[in-house]
Coordinates of C-alpha atoms and ligand atoms in Angstrom, one line a residue:
Chain A
X1 CA 11.9 10.2 -14.3
X2 CA 12.9 13.6 -13.0
X3 CA 16.0 13.7 -11.0
X4 CA 16.1 15.3 -7.5
X5 CA 18.7 17.9 -8.6
X6 CA 15.9 19.8 -10.5
X7 CA 14.3 20.6 -7.2
X8 CA 16.5 23.5 -6.3
X9 CA 14.9 25.9 -8.6
X10 CA 11.6 25.9 -6.7
X11 CA 13.0 26.6 -3.3
X12 CA 12.2 30.2 -3.4
X13 CA 8.6 29.7 -4.3
X14 CA 8.2 27.2 -1.5
X15 CA 9.8 29.4 1.1
X16 CA 8.0 32.6 0.2
X17 CA 4.5 31.3 1.1
X18 CA 4.7 33.1 4.5
X19 CA 4.2 29.9 6.4
X20 CA 3.2 29.9 10.0
X21 CA 5.6 27.1 10.9
X22 CA 4.4 24.0 12.7
X23 CA 5.9 23.5 16.1
X24 CA 6.8 19.9 15.5
X25 CA 8.8 19.4 18.7
X26 CA 5.7 20.2 20.8
X27 CA 3.3 18.4 18.5
X28 CA 5.3 15.2 18.6
X29 CA 4.5 15.0 22.3
X30 CA 0.9 14.3 21.3
X31 CA 2.0 11.0 19.6
X32 CA 3.0 8.5 22.3
X33 CA 4.3 5.9 19.7
X34 CA 6.9 8.4 18.5
X35 CA 8.8 8.2 21.8
X36 CA 9.5 4.5 21.5
X37 CA 12.8 3.0 20.4
X38 CA 13.6 0.4 17.8
X39 CA 16.8 -1.6 17.9
X40 CA 18.2 0.9 20.4
X41 CA 17.4 4.0 18.3
X42 CA 14.6 6.5 18.7
X43 CA 12.0 5.6 16.1
X44 CA 12.0 7.6 12.8
X45 CA 8.5 6.9 11.4
X46 CA 8.4 7.6 7.7
X47 CA 5.5 5.4 6.6
X48 CA 2.5 7.7 7.1
X49 CA 1.3 7.0 3.6
X50 CA 0.6 3.4 4.8
X51 CA -0.9 4.4 8.1
X52 CA -0.4 7.4 10.4
X53 CA 0.3 7.4 14.1
X54 CA -2.5 8.7 16.4
X55 CA -2.4 11.6 18.9
X56 CA -3.4 11.2 22.5
X57 CA -6.4 13.4 21.8
X58 CA -7.8 10.7 19.5
X59 CA -6.9 7.8 21.8
X60 CA -8.4 9.7 24.7
X61 CA -11.6 10.5 22.9
X62 CA -12.2 6.8 22.1
X63 CA -11.5 5.7 25.6
X64 CA -13.7 8.4 27.1
X65 CA -16.5 7.4 24.8
X66 CA -16.1 3.8 25.7
X67 CA -15.9 4.5 29.4
X68 CA -18.8 6.8 29.7
X69 CA -21.2 6.6 26.7
X70 CA -21.0 3.4 24.8
X71 CA -24.2 1.7 23.6
X72 CA -25.5 0.7 20.2
X73 CA -26.6 3.6 18.0
X74 CA -30.0 4.3 16.4
X75 CA -31.6 1.7 18.7
X76 CA -32.3 2.5 22.3
X77 CA -34.4 5.2 23.9
X78 CA -32.3 5.2 27.1
X79 CA -29.9 8.0 27.9
X80 CA -26.6 6.5 26.9
X81 CA -28.0 5.1 23.7
X82 CA -29.3 8.5 22.8
X83 CA -26.0 10.1 23.7
X84 CA -24.0 7.5 21.7
X85 CA -26.2 8.1 18.7
X86 CA -25.8 11.9 19.0
X87 CA -22.0 11.6 19.3
X88 CA -21.8 9.2 16.4
X89 CA -23.9 11.5 14.1
X90 CA -21.8 14.5 15.4
X91 CA -18.6 12.7 14.2
X92 CA -20.2 12.2 10.8
X93 CA -21.0 15.9 10.5
X94 CA -17.4 16.8 11.6
X95 CA -16.0 14.7 8.9
X96 CA -18.5 16.2 6.4
X97 CA -17.5 19.8 7.3
X98 CA -13.8 18.8 7.1
X99 CA -14.2 18.1 3.4
X100 CA -16.7 20.8 2.7
X101 CA -19.6 18.5 2.1
X102 CA -22.7 20.5 1.2
X103 CA -24.9 18.3 3.5
X104 CA -22.6 16.8 6.2
X105 CA -25.3 14.8 7.8
X106 CA -26.5 13.0 4.7
X107 CA -23.5 12.8 2.4
X108 CA -21.0 11.0 4.6
X109 CA -21.2 7.2 4.5
X110 CA -19.0 5.4 7.1
X111 CA -17.3 2.4 5.6
X112 CA -14.5 0.1 6.8
X113 CA -11.8 2.0 4.8
X114 CA -11.2 3.7 1.5
X115 CA -11.2 0.3 -0.3
X116 CA -14.7 -0.4 0.9
X117 CA -15.9 3.0 -0.2
X118 CA -14.6 2.4 -3.7
X119 CA -16.1 -1.1 -3.7
X120 CA -19.4 0.5 -2.6
X121 CA -19.4 2.7 -5.6
X122 CA -18.5 -0.2 -7.9
X123 CA -21.2 -2.3 -6.4
X124 CA -24.2 0.0 -5.9
X125 CA -23.6 2.5 -8.7
X126 CA -21.7 0.2 -11.0
X127 CA -24.2 -2.7 -10.9
X128 CA -27.0 -0.2 -11.6
X129 CA -25.4 1.8 -14.4
X130 CA -22.8 -0.3 -16.1
X131 CA -23.7 -2.8 -18.8
X132 CA -21.9 -4.7 -21.5
X133 CA -19.8 -2.5 -23.7
X134 CA -19.7 0.5 -21.3
X135 CA -16.4 2.2 -20.6
X136 CA -14.7 3.1 -17.3
X137 CA -11.6 5.3 -17.4
X138 CA -8.8 4.8 -14.8
X139 CA -5.3 6.2 -14.5
X140 CA -2.1 4.2 -14.6
X141 CA -1.3 5.5 -11.1
X142 CA -4.3 4.2 -9.3
X143 CA -4.0 2.1 -6.1
X144 CA -5.3 -1.4 -6.6
X145 CA -8.3 -0.3 -4.5
X146 CA -9.5 1.8 -7.4
X147 CA -8.6 -0.7 -10.1
X148 CA -9.6 -4.2 -9.0
X149 CA -13.3 -3.4 -8.1
X150 CA -13.7 -2.2 -11.7
X151 CA -11.8 -5.2 -13.1
X152 CA -14.2 -7.4 -11.2
X153 CA -17.1 -5.6 -12.7
X154 CA -15.4 -5.7 -16.1
X155 CA -15.3 -9.5 -15.9
X156 CA -18.9 -9.7 -14.6
X157 CA -20.5 -7.2 -16.9
X158 CA -18.2 -7.1 -20.0
X159 CA -17.3 -3.4 -19.5
X160 CA -14.1 -2.0 -20.9
X161 CA -11.4 -0.1 -19.0
X162 CA -9.4 2.6 -20.6
X163 CA -6.2 4.0 -19.0
X164 CA -4.9 7.6 -18.7
X165 CA -1.2 7.2 -19.1
X166 CA 1.6 8.5 -16.8
X167 CA 4.4 10.6 -18.4
X168 CA 8.1 10.6 -17.5
X169 CA 7.7 13.3 -14.8
X170 CA 5.1 11.1 -13.1
X171 CA 2.2 13.3 -14.3
X172 CA -0.9 12.1 -16.0
X173 CA -0.9 12.6 -19.8
X174 CA -4.0 14.6 -20.2
X175 CA -3.7 16.0 -23.8
X176 CA -5.9 13.3 -25.1
X177 CA -8.3 13.2 -22.1
X178 CA -11.4 14.3 -24.0
X179 CA -10.9 11.4 -26.4
X180 CA -10.2 9.0 -23.6
X181 CA -13.4 9.9 -21.7
X182 CA -15.5 10.1 -24.9
X183 CA -18.4 7.7 -24.4
X184 CA -17.2 6.7 -20.9
X185 CA -19.6 6.4 -17.9
X186 CA -17.1 6.8 -15.1
X187 CA -13.7 8.2 -14.5
X188 CA -11.7 6.9 -11.5
X189 CA -8.8 9.0 -10.4
X190 CA -6.5 9.4 -7.3
X191 CA -6.2 12.8 -5.8
X192 CA -2.6 12.0 -4.8
X193 CA -0.5 9.1 -5.9
X194 CA 0.6 7.0 -3.0
X195 CA 3.8 6.1 -4.9
X196 CA 4.8 9.4 -6.7
X197 CA 3.0 12.0 -4.6
X198 CA 1.6 13.3 -7.9
X199 CA -1.4 15.6 -7.5
X200 CA -3.5 15.3 -10.6
X201 CA -5.6 18.3 -11.6
X202 CA -8.9 16.8 -10.3
X203 CA -11.1 19.8 -11.2
X204 CA -9.9 19.8 -14.8
X205 CA -10.4 16.0 -15.1
X206 CA -13.8 16.3 -13.5
X207 CA -14.9 19.1 -15.9
X208 CA -13.8 17.1 -19.0
X209 CA -15.4 13.9 -17.6
X210 CA -18.7 15.7 -16.9
X211 CA -18.7 17.3 -20.3
X212 CA -18.6 13.8 -21.7
X213 CA -21.4 12.7 -19.4
X214 CA -19.2 10.6 -17.1
X215 CA -19.2 10.6 -13.3
X216 CA -16.0 10.9 -11.3
X217 CA -15.0 8.7 -8.4
X218 CA -11.9 10.2 -6.6
X219 CA -9.6 8.3 -4.3
X220 CA -8.8 10.7 -1.5
X221 CA -6.9 8.1 0.7
X222 CA -3.7 10.2 0.4
X223 CA -5.0 13.6 -0.3
X224 CA -7.6 14.1 2.5
X225 CA -5.0 13.5 5.2
X226 CA -2.5 16.0 3.8
X227 CA -4.3 18.7 1.7
X228 CA -7.1 21.1 2.3
X229 CA -10.2 19.4 0.8
X230 CA -13.3 20.9 -0.6
X231 CA -15.5 18.4 -2.5
X232 CA -17.4 21.1 -4.2
X233 CA -14.2 22.8 -5.5
X234 CA -12.9 19.4 -6.6
X235 CA -16.0 18.9 -8.6
X236 CA -16.1 15.1 -8.2
X237 CA -19.1 12.9 -7.6
X238 CA -17.7 10.5 -5.0
X239 CA -14.6 10.7 -2.7
X240 CA -13.3 7.8 -0.7
X241 CA -10.8 7.9 2.1
X242 CA -9.5 6.1 5.3
X243 CA -9.4 7.3 8.9
X244 CA -6.2 5.4 9.7
X245 CA -4.1 7.6 7.3
X246 CA -5.4 10.8 8.9
X247 CA -4.5 10.3 12.6
X248 CA -7.6 8.3 13.2
X249 CA -8.1 4.7 14.1
X250 CA -8.3 1.7 11.7
X251 CA -11.6 0.1 11.0
X252 CA -13.4 3.1 9.6
X253 CA -13.3 5.0 6.3
X254 CA -15.6 7.4 4.5
X255 CA -17.4 7.6 1.2
X256 CA -18.6 11.0 0.4
X257 CA -21.1 11.2 -2.5
X258 CA -23.3 14.0 -3.9
X259 CA -26.7 13.8 -2.1
X260 CA -28.8 13.2 -5.2
X261 CA -26.5 10.5 -6.4
X262 CA -26.4 8.6 -3.1
X263 CA -30.2 9.0 -3.0
X264 CA -30.6 7.2 -6.3
X265 CA -28.4 4.2 -5.4
X266 CA -29.5 0.8 -4.1
X267 CA -28.0 -0.4 -0.8
X268 CA -24.6 -2.1 -0.6
X269 CA -24.8 -4.7 2.1
X270 CA -28.1 -6.0 3.5
X271 CA -29.1 -6.3 7.2
X272 CA -30.1 -4.2 10.1
X273 CA -29.7 -0.4 10.1
X274 CA -30.0 -0.1 6.3
X275 CA -33.8 -0.7 6.2
X276 CA -36.9 1.2 7.1
X277 CA -39.2 -1.8 6.9
X278 CA -38.9 -5.5 6.3
X279 CA -41.8 -7.8 5.4
X280 CA -41.8 -11.4 4.2
X281 CA -42.3 -10.0 0.7
X282 CA -39.3 -7.6 0.8
X283 CA -37.7 -4.6 2.4
X284 CA -37.8 -0.8 2.2
X285 CA -34.3 0.7 2.2
X286 CA -33.4 3.3 4.8
X287 CA -32.6 7.0 3.9
X288 CA -29.0 8.0 3.1
X289 CA -26.5 7.7 4.6
X290 CA -27.7 4.7 6.7
X291 CA -28.9 2.9 3.6
X292 CA -25.2 2.0 3.0
X293 CA -24.4 1.2 6.6
X294 CA -25.7 -2.3 7.3
X295 CA -25.2 -3.7 10.7
X296 CA -23.7 -2.0 13.8
X297 CA -21.2 0.6 12.6
X298 CA -17.7 1.2 14.0
X299 CA -18.9 3.6 16.7
X300 CA -15.8 4.1 18.8
X301 CA -13.8 4.5 15.7
X302 CA -16.2 7.2 14.4
X303 CA -15.6 9.1 17.7
X304 CA -11.9 8.7 17.1
X305 CA -12.1 9.9 13.5
X306 CA -14.1 12.9 14.7
X307 CA -11.3 13.7 17.2
X308 CA -8.7 13.3 14.4
X309 CA -10.6 15.7 12.3
X310 CA -10.7 18.2 15.2
X311 CA -7.0 17.8 15.7
X312 CA -6.2 18.4 12.0
X313 CA -8.7 21.3 11.9
X314 CA -7.2 23.0 14.9
X315 CA -3.8 23.0 13.2
X316 CA -5.3 23.9 9.8
X317 CA -4.8 21.9 6.6
X318 CA -3.1 24.8 4.9
X319 CA -0.4 24.7 7.7
X320 CA -0.1 21.0 7.4
X321 CA 0.4 21.3 3.6
X322 CA 3.0 24.0 3.9
X323 CA 4.9 22.1 6.4
X324 CA 4.9 19.0 4.2
X325 CA 6.0 20.9 1.1
X326 CA 8.9 22.4 3.1
X327 CA 9.9 19.0 4.4
X328 CA 9.6 17.4 1.0
X329 CA 11.8 20.1 -0.4
X330 CA 14.4 19.7 2.3
X331 CA 14.3 15.9 1.7
X332 CA 14.8 16.2 -2.0
X333 CA 17.6 18.7 -1.7
X334 CA 19.3 16.7 1.1
X335 CA 19.1 13.4 -0.7
X336 CA 20.4 15.0 -3.9
X337 CA 23.3 16.6 -2.0
X338 CA 24.3 13.5 -0.2
X339 CA 23.8 10.8 -2.8
X340 CA 23.9 12.6 -6.2
X341 CA 23.2 10.2 -9.1
X342 CA 23.2 7.2 -6.8
X343 CA 19.7 8.0 -5.6
X344 CA 16.8 8.5 -7.9
X345 CA 13.4 9.9 -6.8
X346 CA 10.4 8.9 -8.9
X347 CA 7.7 11.5 -9.7
X348 CA 7.4 15.2 -10.1
X349 CA 10.6 17.2 -9.6
X350 CA 8.9 20.2 -8.0
X351 CA 8.3 19.6 -4.3
X352 CA 5.3 22.0 -4.3
X353 CA 3.7 19.9 -7.0
X354 CA 3.6 16.7 -5.0
X355 CA 2.6 15.3 -1.7
X356 CA 5.1 14.2 1.0
X357 CA 5.7 10.8 -0.5
X358 CA 9.2 9.9 -1.9
X359 CA 9.6 6.7 -3.8
X360 CA 13.2 6.1 -4.6
X361 CA 15.8 3.7 -5.9
X362 CA 19.3 3.8 -4.4
X363 CA 22.1 2.3 -6.5
X364 CA 21.1 -1.2 -7.2
X365 CA 20.3 -2.1 -3.6
X366 CA 16.9 -3.8 -3.5
X367 CA 14.2 -1.9 -1.6
X368 CA 13.7 -4.8 0.7
X369 CA 17.3 -4.7 1.7
X370 CA 17.2 -0.9 2.1
X371 CA 14.2 -1.2 4.4
X372 CA 15.8 -4.0 6.4
X373 CA 19.1 -2.0 7.0
X374 CA 17.1 1.2 7.8
X375 CA 15.1 -0.7 10.4
X376 CA 18.3 -1.4 12.3
X377 CA 18.5 2.4 12.8
X378 CA 14.9 2.7 13.8
X379 CA 13.9 4.1 10.4
X380 CA 10.6 2.9 9.1
X381 CA 10.2 3.0 5.3
X382 CA 8.1 0.9 3.0
X383 CA 9.5 -1.4 0.4
X384 CA 7.4 -3.0 -2.3
X385 CA 5.0 -2.3 -5.0
X386 CA 2.7 -0.2 -2.8
X387 CA -0.4 -1.8 -4.3
X388 CA 0.1 0.0 -7.6
X389 CA 1.5 -2.7 -9.9
X390 CA 0.4 -1.1 -13.1
X391 CA 2.3 2.0 -12.1
X392 CA 5.3 -0.1 -11.1
X393 CA 5.3 -1.6 -14.6
X394 CA 5.1 1.9 -16.1
X395 CA 8.2 2.9 -14.0
X396 CA 10.0 -0.2 -15.1
X397 CA 10.6 -1.4 -11.5
X398 CA 9.3 -4.3 -9.4
X399 CA 9.5 -2.3 -6.2
X400 CA 10.6 0.9 -4.7
X401 CA 11.6 2.1 -1.3
X402 CA 9.2 4.8 0.0
X403 CA 9.6 7.4 2.7
X404 CA 6.4 9.4 3.4
X405 CA 5.9 12.2 5.8
X406 CA 3.2 13.3 8.3
X407 CA 2.8 16.5 10.2
X408 CA 4.9 15.0 13.1
X409 CA 8.0 14.6 10.9
X410 CA 10.7 17.3 10.7
X411 CA 14.1 17.8 9.1
X412 CA 15.9 15.7 11.7
X413 CA 13.9 12.7 10.5
X414 CA 15.2 13.4 7.0
X415 CA 18.8 13.6 8.3
X416 CA 18.4 10.3 10.1
X417 CA 17.0 8.7 6.9
X418 CA 20.0 10.0 5.0
X419 CA 22.5 8.7 7.6
X420 CA 20.9 5.3 7.6
X421 CA 20.8 5.2 3.8
X422 CA 24.6 5.9 3.8
X423 CA 25.0 2.9 6.1
X424 CA 22.9 0.7 3.7
X425 CA 25.1 1.9 0.8
X426 CA 28.2 1.0 2.7
X427 CA 26.8 -2.4 3.6
X428 CA 26.1 -3.4 0.1
X429 CA 29.1 -1.7 -1.5
Chain B
X1 CA 17.5 -9.3 19.2
X2 CA 18.6 -10.7 15.8
X3 CA 21.3 -8.6 14.2
X4 CA 21.9 -7.9 10.5
X5 CA 24.9 -10.3 10.5
X6 CA 22.4 -13.2 11.1
X7 CA 20.6 -12.3 7.9
X8 CA 23.3 -11.0 5.6
X9 CA 26.0 -13.7 6.0
X10 CA 29.1 -13.4 3.9
X11 CA 28.2 -16.3 1.7
X12 CA 24.8 -14.7 1.0
X13 CA 26.3 -11.4 0.0
X14 CA 28.8 -13.2 -2.2
X15 CA 26.1 -15.1 -4.1
X16 CA 24.1 -11.9 -4.3
X17 CA 27.0 -10.0 -5.8
X18 CA 28.1 -12.8 -8.2
X19 CA 25.1 -15.0 -8.7
X20 CA 25.8 -18.5 -10.1
X21 CA 24.0 -20.0 -13.1
X22 CA 22.4 -16.7 -14.1
X23 CA 20.2 -16.6 -17.3
X24 CA 17.7 -18.8 -19.0
X25 CA 18.0 -22.2 -20.8
X26 CA 16.3 -22.5 -24.1
X27 CA 12.8 -23.6 -23.5
X28 CA 11.7 -26.0 -24.8
X29 CA 13.5 -28.3 -24.3
X30 CA 14.1 -26.9 -20.8
X31 CA 11.2 -26.6 -18.4
X32 CA 10.5 -22.9 -17.6
X33 CA 8.7 -21.8 -14.4
X34 CA 8.0 -18.4 -13.0
X35 CA 7.5 -17.6 -9.4
X36 CA 6.2 -14.4 -7.9
X37 CA 6.3 -12.9 -4.4
X38 CA 3.1 -10.8 -4.4
X39 CA 4.2 -9.0 -1.2
X40 CA 7.2 -7.4 -2.7
X41 CA 6.9 -7.9 -6.5
X42 CA 10.0 -10.1 -6.8
X43 CA 9.9 -12.4 -9.8
X44 CA 12.0 -15.4 -10.5
X45 CA 12.4 -17.6 -13.6
X46 CA 13.8 -21.0 -13.2
X47 CA 14.7 -23.0 -16.3
X48 CA 15.8 -26.6 -15.8
X49 CA 16.8 -29.7 -17.8
X50 CA 16.2 -33.1 -16.4
X51 CA 17.8 -36.1 -18.1
X52 CA 17.6 -39.6 -16.9
X53 CA 16.3 -38.5 -13.5
X54 CA 19.1 -36.0 -13.0
X55 CA 18.9 -32.2 -13.0
X56 CA 21.5 -31.8 -15.7
X57 CA 21.3 -28.0 -16.0
X58 CA 19.5 -25.1 -14.3
X59 CA 19.5 -21.4 -14.8
X60 CA 18.0 -18.5 -12.8
X61 CA 16.6 -15.2 -14.1
X62 CA 14.4 -12.5 -12.6
X63 CA 14.9 -9.8 -10.1
X64 CA 14.7 -9.6 -6.3
X65 CA 16.3 -8.7 -3.1
X66 CA 19.6 -10.0 -1.8
X67 CA 17.9 -12.8 0.0
X68 CA 15.8 -14.1 -2.8
X69 CA 18.7 -13.8 -5.3
X70 CA 21.3 -15.4 -3.2
X71 CA 18.9 -18.2 -2.2
X72 CA 18.3 -18.9 -5.8
X73 CA 22.0 -18.8 -6.7
X74 CA 22.9 -21.2 -3.8
X75 CA 20.0 -23.4 -4.8
X76 CA 21.2 -23.6 -8.4
X77 CA 24.7 -24.5 -7.3
X78 CA 23.4 -27.1 -4.9
X79 CA 21.0 -29.0 -7.3
X80 CA 22.9 -28.9 -10.5
X81 CA 24.0 -32.4 -11.5
X82 CA 22.0 -34.0 -8.6
X83 CA 19.4 -36.8 -9.1
X84 CA 15.8 -35.5 -8.9
X85 CA 15.0 -37.6 -5.8
X86 CA 17.9 -36.0 -3.9
X87 CA 16.8 -32.6 -5.1
X88 CA 13.3 -33.2 -3.8
X89 CA 14.8 -34.2 -0.4
X90 CA 16.9 -31.1 -0.4
X91 CA 13.9 -28.9 -1.1
X92 CA 12.1 -30.6 1.8
X93 CA 15.0 -30.0 4.1
X94 CA 15.4 -26.4 3.1
X95 CA 11.7 -25.7 3.5
X96 CA 11.9 -27.4 6.8
X97 CA 14.7 -25.0 7.9
X98 CA 12.5 -22.1 6.8
X99 CA 9.2 -23.4 8.1
X100 CA 9.6 -22.3 11.7
X101 CA 7.8 -19.0 11.2
X102 CA 6.3 -19.6 7.8
X103 CA 3.0 -20.9 9.1
X104 CA 2.5 -17.6 11.0
X105 CA 2.7 -15.6 7.8
X106 CA -0.5 -14.2 6.2
X107 CA -2.3 -16.6 3.9
X108 CA -1.4 -16.1 0.3
X109 CA 2.0 -14.7 1.0
X110 CA 4.6 -16.2 -1.3
X111 CA 2.1 -18.0 -3.4
X112 CA 3.3 -19.0 -6.8
X113 CA 2.1 -17.4 -9.9
X114 CA 0.1 -19.3 -12.5
X115 CA -0.3 -23.0 -12.1
X116 CA -0.9 -25.2 -9.1
X117 CA 0.9 -24.7 -5.8
X118 CA 3.6 -27.3 -5.6
X119 CA 3.0 -29.8 -2.9
X120 CA 5.9 -30.0 -0.5
X121 CA 5.8 -32.2 2.5
X122 CA 7.7 -30.1 5.1
X123 CA 9.4 -32.1 7.9
X124 CA 9.3 -31.0 11.5
X125 CA 12.1 -28.5 12.3
X126 CA 13.9 -30.9 14.8
X127 CA 14.1 -33.6 12.1
X128 CA 16.2 -31.4 9.8
X129 CA 19.8 -32.3 9.1
X130 CA 21.3 -28.8 8.7
X131 CA 24.7 -30.3 7.9
X132 CA 23.2 -31.9 4.8
X133 CA 22.5 -28.4 3.5
X134 CA 26.2 -27.3 3.3
X135 CA 26.5 -23.7 2.2
X136 CA 22.7 -23.4 2.2
X137 CA 22.8 -23.4 6.0
X138 CA 24.0 -19.8 5.7
X139 CA 20.3 -18.9 5.1
X140 CA 19.3 -20.2 8.4
X141 CA 19.3 -16.8 10.0
X142 CA 16.5 -15.7 7.7
X143 CA 13.9 -17.4 10.0
X144 CA 14.7 -14.7 12.6
X145 CA 13.3 -12.2 10.1
X146 CA 9.8 -13.7 9.4
X147 CA 8.9 -11.3 6.5
X148 CA 12.0 -12.3 4.6
X149 CA 11.3 -16.1 4.7
X150 CA 9.2 -15.8 1.6
X151 CA 12.2 -14.2 -0.2
X152 CA 14.3 -17.2 0.7
X153 CA 11.8 -19.8 -0.3
X154 CA 10.6 -18.3 -3.6
X155 CA 13.1 -20.0 -5.8
X156 CA 12.7 -23.3 -4.0
X157 CA 8.9 -23.3 -4.4
X158 CA 9.4 -22.4 -8.1
X159 CA 11.9 -25.3 -8.6
X160 CA 9.5 -27.7 -6.9
X161 CA 6.7 -26.6 -9.2
X162 CA 9.0 -27.1 -12.2
X163 CA 9.8 -30.7 -11.0
X164 CA 6.1 -31.4 -10.6
X165 CA 5.4 -30.1 -14.1
X166 CA 8.1 -32.3 -15.6
X167 CA 6.8 -35.3 -13.7
X168 CA 3.2 -34.8 -14.7
X169 CA 4.2 -34.3 -18.3
X170 CA 5.6 -37.8 -18.0
Ligands
PLP501 C1 -4.1 6.0 -2.9 C2 -4.6 4.9 -2.0 N1 -5.9 4.5 -2.2 C3 -6.4 3.5 -1.5 C4 -5.8 3.0 -0.4 C5 -6.4 1.9 0.4 O1 -6.6 2.3 1.7 P1 -7.3 1.3 2.7 O2 -6.3 0.1 2.8 O3 -7.3 2.0 4.0 O4 -8.6 0.9 2.3 C6 -4.5 3.5 -0.1 C7 -3.7 2.9 1.1 O5 -2.9 2.1 1.0 C8 -3.9 4.4 -0.9 O6 -2.7 4.9 -0.7

């Protein structure tokens, strides 16, 4: 794995992008949770890759909806039911526009989370199109959410899974990609590794996959919250992501799919909302996207996600991205300066080539113990396998500690992290 | 609020830095059992010899945090040379000490790897004789950190499974 010292060479490139800097101090006031204390220290929240904090604007939007408008959607003719439906569908279109969906009102399926979106593809598309002997290609850096649904199908259907390997810099090894995807029906790839921050070249992978006749399902759980996203430019067929990692509430996620593809798929779950007609002999499925949304959807949560997308949109995802590159660069440089060879960061050496996710090992202190000591200083970092065990095996570790950034983090958070790490080092010396 | 000194007692750090009975016994003849903590990816390998109803030798391999490693080391020192019946009692007592919060953890946490879950009858916390635990009592503070309980019990569940396997093999 690349060592953090290599990061210095890219500083100029990062700094010369003419960034309109984020006013983090002001922006932090929008996030009530960030003003709490833990163990007598102001909280330093560095686990946004697991779940982000929510701004008042999101919390208020949900509360306002609940207090003034709530009714079930797509059902009633009375005023508030009609308003609720309109606001729910408006939230859908906001999310669609946020990711550049060609048809925001038809291509956005609300799910429970990214995991459910990927399972929906495996269930509805996979069960229709995959048969014994078919091949699905995944990468070694996928989250379990984009592995296990395919493994379940592999068991059920007798399909084969091929793996795109990860190299020592934490990048996908793509020189043999055309051979790997040859004869495959589907390629599943993450747009940003939740462990290494790696940003695979999705467009290239999609082009090679499509040339081989395979579809591409992309996991946008980490990328959509932190990078400008345009599904047309990405060139993928499906994209799944979660609201709770992008300043929105838990309980809602999104599956985007190309309209003609979604149109060709059978429903996922059965029940109300997903049908046009039901007779004793059978049912007629509803149009997209409702065909995939059986039962009462997470309405308040959709309103919250809509507000989160408004919030991110007002700041601008280019600005968010620049801020996070700058912060990642600062973190890699700071940690290298303070800890030298004692601290190893996994993944790409170039901060501009990765997301704001830093998995690291520190001497031989176990990630659990690092996280425990850091918690005493109010610093929240993740320890574990991050639901990416095949990647952990590739890295040759059982677990890593992981600090991940959001737009509300700044350099002082990195300094606090470094101070707390020094304490952990002293404790286990 | 529990402090770090409740968790990382001196004896624990000592067993973490210089673990006792490290390695693997040749198996067979030794019984070899693997335990996993799916939450954090820790793995432990317990190999043990039982002769004439006595745990005549035990070794611990695998990787994990200071709590799981020191608990395994303390366990190995505590059970080596002891009759199986006493070892089973000790497992019960130790699990009892750790059970205070365990039932509130998510289902599946700390589950063993392959094979059946060992059946351990956990006594009520008040019925536990902490003194009988000797050095192991140092791990008592772990219960104040509920997510770490599975780290402390990993090796014990693995040992219990090993004893069950030896028993059922006759
Ligand atoms: C890359 C990636 N994919 C998928 C997921 C699953 O997200 P969720 O748990 O919200 O379904 C995560 C979050 O942990 C992730 O980081």
